[in-house]
């Protein structure tokens, strides 16, 4: 029998916890016997002293088992994807219907926006009538009919992560590899997919700022997946600039629909097609090249868009949005941003873009805030583009009371310029597989 004090002290001194102690900690924290201040002290000790692979796996499994273990017995191989969080990341809205249209089920439980990063659930709720609170039976029936469903995480799924994540967010203990790994993988294991693709973001807009730390996180998550008997692939992708040309909610849904119609900017195409192909690969679709061709075919044939329409309809939304974007509403106000000098766009500060979108109303400043679905940022340019002073480079949108001029001044500074052409970063940086 250990006390919370001894548990914290062991990690502070850099000792390795036993499996029994970790399981005890998770159980007692979730049932309220260990207070937040003791859990916070332990989290900080983990940030400084880390955890072994064995500790990380035990923590992940204990967290996964802290609530319902979802087991969609759908009779088919199911895949799931998870992004470590980014700006303008609408990949799920593309990849899930593509897989569904290729006959691979995607039971997707997604989150809301977090800090400067957006959330799939918020984006989808910009579609009139769309419901993300689905009970189990409805979730399963939508998957069976449309091939995929996207629901908000229920309160009974991984309550340990719910509590620990909120505490980490408030105590500067988010950026720790074993803690991020256990947070993400506990949710993936509890939702019961057979194969998982992890989109590990790298760059200034991501939790992992460089390739080394992103690869370390990816390898930790692959090890946990392997021990849990899940096929898993980690794709390291660039998050040094916003993904695609839009950041917001309805504006991102429109960009995703356009991508399903075959129109996407290069960075989004590279990443979304590769992740979709990796998901198909886990489901036994064949070589990476064959999977990639299947993704292209799902788009050009219109089948992926049909799957998206079907899912919208089954989840209570208006599928006509796929053809008439005005049904998602229009922002009351807009403001154009112009290039401040001649030259090449050298960078678009990613986190700053996310924060400006949030200030326009696209995200929450506090947990209780509601979202302005029409708010966001449309980029006319990307890194490497040549511009002349005075060219329009972006448009800001809001329907709220935000001080647009102040946000515009701030956002203008997110762009950096240089005189010579820019060597672009790779969109897909590396792929790591455990199978
Ligand atoms: N996403 C999560 O779900 N958890 C983390 O800790 C970080 C990103």
Coordinates of C-alpha atoms and ligand atoms in Angstrom, one line a residue:
X1 CA 0.0 0.0 0.0
X2 CA 1.4 3.4 -1.1
X3 CA 0.4 6.9 -0.2
X4 CA -0.1 9.7 -2.7
X5 CA 2.9 11.5 -1.0
X6 CA 5.2 8.5 -1.6
X7 CA 3.9 8.1 -5.1
X8 CA 4.8 11.7 -6.0
X9 CA 8.1 11.5 -4.1
X10 CA 9.1 8.4 -6.0
X11 CA 8.7 10.2 -9.3
X12 CA 10.4 13.4 -8.0
X13 CA 13.4 11.2 -7.1
X14 CA 13.4 9.7 -10.7
X15 CA 12.4 6.2 -9.6
X16 CA 10.3 3.8 -11.7
X17 CA 6.8 3.2 -10.6
X18 CA 5.4 -0.3 -10.3
X19 CA 2.4 -1.2 -12.4
X20 CA 0.3 -1.7 -9.3
X21 CA 1.2 1.9 -8.1
X22 CA 0.2 3.5 -11.4
X23 CA -3.1 1.6 -11.6
X24 CA -3.8 2.6 -8.0
X25 CA -3.1 6.3 -8.8
X26 CA -5.4 6.4 -11.8
X27 CA -8.2 4.7 -9.9
X28 CA -7.9 6.9 -6.8
X29 CA -7.6 10.1 -8.9
X30 CA -10.7 9.3 -11.0
X31 CA -12.8 8.4 -7.9
X32 CA -11.7 11.7 -6.2
X33 CA -9.6 10.2 -3.4
X34 CA -6.5 11.9 -4.7
X35 CA -6.9 15.7 -4.9
X36 CA -5.9 17.8 -8.0
X37 CA -3.0 19.4 -6.1
X38 CA -1.3 16.0 -5.5
X39 CA -2.0 14.9 -9.1
X40 CA -0.6 18.2 -10.4
X41 CA 2.6 17.7 -8.4
X42 CA 3.0 14.2 -9.8
X43 CA 2.4 15.5 -13.4
X44 CA 5.1 18.1 -12.9
X45 CA 7.5 15.4 -11.7
X46 CA 6.7 13.3 -14.8
X47 CA 7.5 16.4 -17.0
X48 CA 10.9 16.6 -15.4
X49 CA 11.9 13.0 -14.9
X50 CA 9.9 11.2 -17.7
X51 CA 8.6 7.6 -17.6
X52 CA 9.9 4.3 -18.9
X53 CA 8.1 2.6 -21.8
X54 CA 6.7 0.1 -19.3
X55 CA 5.4 2.9 -17.1
X56 CA 3.9 4.7 -20.1
X57 CA 2.1 1.5 -21.3
X58 CA 0.7 0.8 -17.9
X59 CA -0.5 4.4 -17.5
X60 CA -2.2 4.3 -20.9
X61 CA -4.0 1.0 -20.3
X62 CA -5.1 2.1 -16.8
X63 CA -6.5 5.3 -18.3
X64 CA -8.2 3.5 -21.1
X65 CA -9.9 1.2 -18.6
X66 CA -11.0 4.1 -16.4
X67 CA -14.4 4.3 -18.2
X68 CA -16.3 2.5 -20.9
X69 CA -14.3 0.4 -23.3
X70 CA -16.1 0.9 -26.6
X71 CA -16.2 -2.3 -28.7
X72 CA -18.0 -1.7 -32.0
X73 CA -18.6 -5.2 -33.1
X74 CA -19.3 -4.2 -36.7
X75 CA -17.9 -7.4 -38.3
X76 CA -15.4 -5.4 -40.4
X77 CA -11.9 -4.0 -39.8
X78 CA -12.4 -0.5 -38.4
X79 CA -9.9 2.3 -38.6
X80 CA -9.4 5.5 -36.6
X81 CA -7.1 8.5 -37.0
X82 CA -5.9 11.0 -34.5
X83 CA -4.0 14.3 -34.9
X84 CA -1.8 15.6 -32.2
X85 CA -3.5 19.0 -32.8
X86 CA -3.0 21.7 -35.4
X87 CA -4.3 24.9 -37.1
X88 CA -6.5 24.4 -40.1
X89 CA -6.5 20.6 -39.7
X90 CA -9.6 19.3 -41.5
X91 CA -8.0 16.0 -42.5
X92 CA -10.6 13.8 -40.7
X93 CA -13.4 15.4 -42.8
X94 CA -11.6 14.1 -45.9
X95 CA -10.1 10.9 -44.8
X96 CA -13.2 9.4 -43.0
X97 CA -15.5 9.6 -46.0
X98 CA -12.8 8.4 -48.4
X99 CA -12.2 5.3 -46.3
X100 CA -16.0 4.8 -45.9
X101 CA -16.5 4.9 -49.6
X102 CA -13.8 2.3 -50.0
X103 CA -15.7 -0.1 -47.7
X104 CA -13.6 0.5 -44.5
X105 CA -15.6 1.5 -41.4
X106 CA -14.5 4.6 -39.4
X107 CA -16.1 4.9 -36.0
X108 CA -14.7 8.4 -35.2
X109 CA -15.0 10.0 -31.8
X110 CA -13.6 13.5 -32.0
X111 CA -12.8 16.4 -29.7
X112 CA -13.5 20.1 -29.6
X113 CA -11.0 22.8 -30.2
X114 CA -8.2 23.1 -27.6
X115 CA -6.3 26.4 -27.1
X116 CA -5.2 27.7 -30.5
X117 CA -6.0 24.4 -32.3
X118 CA -9.4 23.6 -33.8
X119 CA -11.7 20.5 -33.2
X120 CA -13.5 18.4 -35.7
X121 CA -16.7 18.4 -33.6
X122 CA -16.9 22.2 -33.6
X123 CA -16.3 22.3 -37.4
X124 CA -19.1 19.8 -38.2
X125 CA -21.5 21.6 -35.9
X126 CA -21.4 24.5 -38.4
X127 CA -23.6 22.4 -40.7
X128 CA -27.2 23.4 -40.0
X129 CA -29.0 20.7 -37.9
X130 CA -25.8 18.5 -37.5
X131 CA -25.7 16.5 -34.3
X132 CA -22.6 15.2 -32.7
X133 CA -24.1 13.9 -29.5
X134 CA -25.1 10.4 -30.6
X135 CA -26.1 7.5 -28.4
X136 CA -24.3 4.2 -29.0
X137 CA -27.1 2.6 -31.1
X138 CA -27.3 5.7 -33.4
X139 CA -23.5 5.8 -33.7
X140 CA -23.5 2.2 -34.9
X141 CA -26.4 2.6 -37.2
X142 CA -24.8 5.7 -38.9
X143 CA -21.5 3.7 -39.4
X144 CA -23.4 0.8 -40.9
X145 CA -25.2 3.0 -43.4
X146 CA -22.7 5.7 -44.2
X147 CA -19.5 3.8 -43.4
X148 CA -18.5 6.4 -40.8
X149 CA -19.9 8.5 -38.1
X150 CA -18.4 11.4 -36.1
X151 CA -19.5 11.8 -32.6
X152 CA -18.3 13.9 -29.6
X153 CA -16.6 11.9 -26.9
X154 CA -19.0 10.7 -24.2
X155 CA -18.4 11.6 -20.6
X156 CA -17.9 8.0 -19.7
X157 CA -15.0 7.4 -22.2
X158 CA -11.6 7.7 -20.5
X159 CA -12.6 9.9 -17.6
X160 CA -9.0 9.7 -16.4
X161 CA -7.9 11.7 -19.4
X162 CA -10.7 14.2 -19.1
X163 CA -9.6 15.0 -15.6
X164 CA -5.9 14.8 -16.2
X165 CA -6.0 16.8 -19.4
X166 CA -7.9 19.7 -17.8
X167 CA -5.4 19.7 -15.0
X168 CA -2.4 19.6 -17.4
X169 CA -3.9 22.4 -19.4
X170 CA -4.0 24.5 -16.2
X171 CA -0.6 23.5 -14.8
X172 CA 1.7 23.8 -17.8
X173 CA 2.2 20.0 -17.9
X174 CA 0.8 19.3 -21.4
X175 CA 4.2 19.1 -23.2
X176 CA 5.5 15.8 -21.9
X177 CA 5.9 12.8 -24.2
X178 CA 4.6 10.1 -21.9
X179 CA 1.7 12.2 -20.9
X180 CA 0.7 13.1 -24.4
X181 CA 1.2 9.5 -25.5
X182 CA -1.0 8.1 -22.7
X183 CA -3.7 10.8 -23.3
X184 CA -4.0 10.1 -27.0
X185 CA -3.5 6.3 -26.9
X186 CA -5.9 5.7 -24.0
X187 CA -8.7 7.3 -26.1
X188 CA -7.7 5.4 -29.2
X189 CA -7.6 2.1 -27.3
X190 CA -10.9 2.8 -25.6
X191 CA -12.7 3.5 -28.9
X192 CA -11.9 0.0 -30.1
X193 CA -10.6 0.5 -33.7
X194 CA -8.4 -2.3 -35.1
X195 CA -6.0 0.0 -36.9
X196 CA -4.9 3.6 -36.0
X197 CA -3.2 6.3 -38.0
X198 CA -1.6 9.0 -35.9
X199 CA -1.0 12.3 -37.6
X200 CA 1.9 13.7 -35.5
X201 CA 2.3 17.4 -36.2
X202 CA 5.7 19.0 -36.3
X203 CA 6.5 22.7 -36.2
X204 CA 5.7 26.0 -34.5
X205 CA 2.0 25.4 -34.5
X206 CA 2.3 21.9 -32.9
X207 CA 3.1 20.6 -29.4
X208 CA 6.2 19.0 -30.9
X209 CA 8.3 21.8 -32.3
X210 CA 11.0 19.7 -34.0
X211 CA 11.3 16.4 -35.9
X212 CA 13.3 14.6 -33.1
X213 CA 10.7 15.2 -30.4
X214 CA 7.8 14.3 -32.8
X215 CA 9.5 11.1 -33.7
X216 CA 10.1 10.3 -30.1
X217 CA 6.4 10.8 -29.4
X218 CA 5.4 8.8 -32.5
X219 CA 7.6 5.8 -31.5
X220 CA 6.2 5.9 -27.9
X221 CA 2.6 5.7 -29.3
X222 CA 3.6 2.9 -31.8
X223 CA 5.0 0.9 -28.9
X224 CA 1.8 1.2 -26.9
X225 CA -0.3 0.3 -29.9
X226 CA 1.9 -2.8 -30.5
X227 CA 1.5 -4.0 -26.9
X228 CA -2.2 -3.5 -27.2
X229 CA -2.2 -5.6 -30.4
X230 CA -3.3 -2.7 -32.7
X231 CA -1.9 -2.0 -36.2
X232 CA -0.7 1.5 -36.1
X233 CA 1.1 4.0 -38.4
X234 CA 2.4 7.4 -37.5
X235 CA 2.7 10.1 -40.1
X236 CA 4.9 13.0 -39.2
X237 CA 3.4 16.1 -41.0
X238 CA 4.3 19.7 -41.2
X239 CA 2.6 22.2 -38.9
X240 CA 4.9 25.1 -39.3
X241 CA 2.2 27.0 -41.2
X242 CA -1.6 26.5 -41.2
X243 CA -2.8 23.5 -43.1
X244 CA -4.6 24.4 -46.4
X245 CA -6.1 27.8 -46.9
X246 CA -8.7 28.1 -44.2
X247 CA -8.8 28.3 -40.4
X248 CA -12.2 28.4 -38.7
X249 CA -15.3 26.2 -38.7
X250 CA -17.7 26.5 -41.6
X251 CA -14.9 27.8 -43.7
X252 CA -12.9 24.6 -43.1
X253 CA -15.9 22.4 -43.8
X254 CA -16.2 24.1 -47.2
X255 CA -12.5 23.5 -47.9
X256 CA -12.9 19.8 -46.9
X257 CA -15.9 19.5 -49.3
X258 CA -13.9 21.1 -52.1
X259 CA -11.1 18.6 -51.4
X260 CA -13.7 15.8 -51.7
X261 CA -14.6 17.3 -55.1
X262 CA -10.9 17.1 -56.1
X263 CA -9.9 20.7 -55.4
X264 CA -7.3 21.0 -52.7
X265 CA -4.1 23.0 -52.2
X266 CA -0.9 21.1 -52.4
X267 CA -0.1 20.8 -48.7
X268 CA -3.6 19.5 -47.8
X269 CA -3.6 17.1 -50.7
X270 CA -0.2 15.7 -49.8
X271 CA -1.2 15.1 -46.2
X272 CA -4.9 14.2 -46.5
X273 CA -4.3 11.7 -49.3
X274 CA -1.3 10.1 -47.6
X275 CA -3.2 9.7 -44.3
X276 CA -6.2 8.3 -46.1
X277 CA -4.0 5.9 -48.0
X278 CA -2.3 4.7 -44.8
X279 CA -5.7 4.1 -43.2
X280 CA -6.7 1.9 -46.2
X281 CA -3.3 0.2 -46.0
X282 CA -4.0 -0.9 -42.4
X283 CA -7.3 -2.3 -43.6
X284 CA -5.4 -4.5 -46.1
X285 CA -6.0 -2.5 -49.2
X286 CA -2.5 -3.3 -50.6
X287 CA 0.7 -1.4 -51.3
X288 CA 1.0 2.3 -50.5
X289 CA 0.8 3.0 -54.2
X290 CA -2.4 1.0 -54.6
X291 CA -3.9 2.7 -51.5
X292 CA -3.1 6.1 -52.9
X293 CA -4.8 5.2 -56.2
X294 CA -7.8 4.1 -54.3
X295 CA -8.0 7.4 -52.5
X296 CA -7.8 9.3 -55.9
X297 CA -10.5 7.1 -57.3
X298 CA -12.8 7.6 -54.3
X299 CA -12.5 11.4 -55.0
X300 CA -12.7 11.4 -58.8
X301 CA -15.7 9.0 -58.8
X302 CA -17.6 11.2 -56.4
X303 CA -18.1 8.3 -54.0
X304 CA -16.3 10.0 -51.1
X305 CA -18.4 13.1 -51.3
X306 CA -21.5 10.8 -51.5
X307 CA -20.4 9.2 -48.2
X308 CA -20.0 12.6 -46.6
X309 CA -23.5 13.7 -47.8
X310 CA -24.9 10.5 -46.4
X311 CA -23.2 10.9 -43.0
X312 CA -24.4 14.5 -42.7
X313 CA -28.0 13.5 -43.5
X314 CA -28.0 10.6 -41.0
X315 CA -26.6 12.8 -38.2
X316 CA -29.4 15.3 -38.7
X317 CA -27.6 17.9 -40.9
X318 CA -28.5 19.4 -44.2
X319 CA -26.6 17.6 -46.9
X320 CA -27.4 20.3 -49.4
X321 CA -24.5 22.3 -47.9
X322 CA -22.2 20.2 -50.1
X323 CA -23.6 22.1 -53.1
X324 CA -24.7 25.4 -51.6
X325 CA -22.2 26.7 -49.1
X326 CA -24.4 29.7 -48.3
X327 CA -26.6 27.4 -46.3
X328 CA -23.8 27.4 -43.6
X329 CA -24.3 31.2 -43.1
X330 CA -22.2 34.1 -44.0
X331 CA -20.1 36.2 -41.6
X332 CA -21.5 39.7 -41.1
X333 CA -18.1 41.4 -41.3
X334 CA -14.9 40.8 -43.3
X335 CA -11.6 42.5 -43.6
X336 CA -8.9 42.1 -46.2
X337 CA -5.2 41.8 -45.3
X338 CA -2.5 43.1 -47.8
X339 CA 1.1 42.3 -48.3
X340 CA 3.3 44.8 -46.5
X341 CA 6.2 44.4 -48.9
X342 CA 7.4 42.9 -52.2
X343 CA 9.1 39.5 -51.9
X344 CA 8.4 35.8 -51.1
X345 CA 6.3 34.6 -48.1
X346 CA 8.9 33.1 -45.8
X347 CA 6.6 32.0 -43.0
X348 CA 3.0 32.3 -41.7
X349 CA 3.2 32.0 -37.9
X350 CA 1.0 29.1 -37.2
X351 CA 0.1 29.4 -33.5
X352 CA -0.5 33.1 -34.1
X353 CA -2.9 32.3 -37.0
X354 CA -4.8 30.0 -34.6
X355 CA -5.0 32.6 -31.9
X356 CA -6.3 35.3 -34.4
X357 CA -9.0 32.9 -35.6
X358 CA -9.9 32.3 -32.0
X359 CA -10.1 36.0 -31.3
X360 CA -12.4 36.4 -34.3
X361 CA -14.7 34.0 -32.6
X362 CA -13.8 30.7 -34.2
X363 CA -12.5 29.2 -30.9
X364 CA -13.2 29.5 -27.2
X365 CA -11.4 31.7 -24.8
X366 CA -13.0 30.0 -21.8
X367 CA -14.6 26.5 -21.7
X368 CA -18.1 28.2 -21.5
X369 CA -17.7 30.4 -24.6
X370 CA -19.8 29.6 -27.6
X371 CA -18.4 29.6 -31.1
X372 CA -19.1 31.9 -34.0
X373 CA -19.3 29.3 -36.8
X374 CA -18.8 31.9 -39.5
X375 CA -15.6 33.3 -38.1
X376 CA -12.2 32.5 -39.4
X377 CA -9.4 33.3 -41.8
X378 CA -9.0 32.6 -45.5
X379 CA -5.5 32.6 -46.7
X380 CA -4.8 33.7 -50.4
X381 CA -1.2 32.7 -50.2
X382 CA 1.1 30.1 -48.7
X383 CA 4.7 29.9 -47.8
X384 CA 6.9 30.2 -50.9
X385 CA 4.5 32.4 -52.9
X386 CA 5.8 35.6 -54.5
X387 CA 3.8 38.7 -53.7
X388 CA 3.9 42.4 -54.4
X389 CA 3.3 45.0 -51.8
X390 CA -0.5 45.7 -51.6
X391 CA -1.5 42.2 -52.9
X392 CA -4.4 40.7 -50.9
X393 CA -3.0 37.8 -48.8
X394 CA -5.9 36.9 -46.5
X395 CA -9.4 37.8 -45.4
X396 CA -10.7 37.8 -41.9
X397 CA -14.3 37.0 -41.1
X398 CA -16.5 37.4 -38.0
X399 CA -20.1 37.9 -37.0
X400 CA -19.2 39.1 -33.5
X401 CA -18.0 42.1 -31.8
X402 CA -14.3 41.4 -32.1
X403 CA -12.1 44.4 -32.8
X404 CA -11.2 43.4 -36.4
X405 CA -8.7 46.2 -36.9
X406 CA -6.7 45.1 -33.9
X407 CA -6.8 41.5 -35.0
X408 CA -5.9 42.5 -38.5
X409 CA -2.8 44.4 -37.3
X410 CA -1.8 41.4 -35.2
X411 CA -2.4 38.9 -38.0
X412 CA -0.4 41.0 -40.5
X413 CA 2.6 40.4 -38.3
X414 CA 2.2 36.6 -38.7
X415 CA 3.6 36.9 -42.2
X416 CA 7.3 37.1 -42.8
X417 CA 8.9 38.0 -46.1
X418 CA 12.3 37.4 -47.8
X419 CA 13.9 38.5 -51.0
X420 CA 14.8 35.1 -52.4
X421 CA 12.7 32.1 -53.2
X422 CA 12.0 29.8 -50.3
X423 CA 13.0 26.2 -49.9
X424 CA 9.7 24.6 -48.9
X425 CA 9.4 22.2 -46.0
X426 CA 8.1 18.7 -46.8
X427 CA 4.4 18.3 -46.1
X428 CA 4.7 14.6 -45.2
X429 CA 8.0 14.4 -43.3
X430 CA 8.2 10.7 -42.3
X431 CA 6.1 7.6 -42.0
X432 CA 6.6 5.1 -39.2
X433 CA 4.7 1.7 -39.2
X434 CA 4.5 -0.9 -36.4
X435 CA 3.2 -3.6 -38.8
Ligands
LIG1 N1 -4.1 15.6 -27.8 C1 -4.6 14.9 -26.8 O1 -5.6 14.3 -26.9 N2 -3.8 14.8 -25.7 C2 -2.7 15.5 -25.5 O2 -2.1 15.3 -24.4 C3 -2.2 16.3 -26.5 C4 -2.9 16.3 -27.7

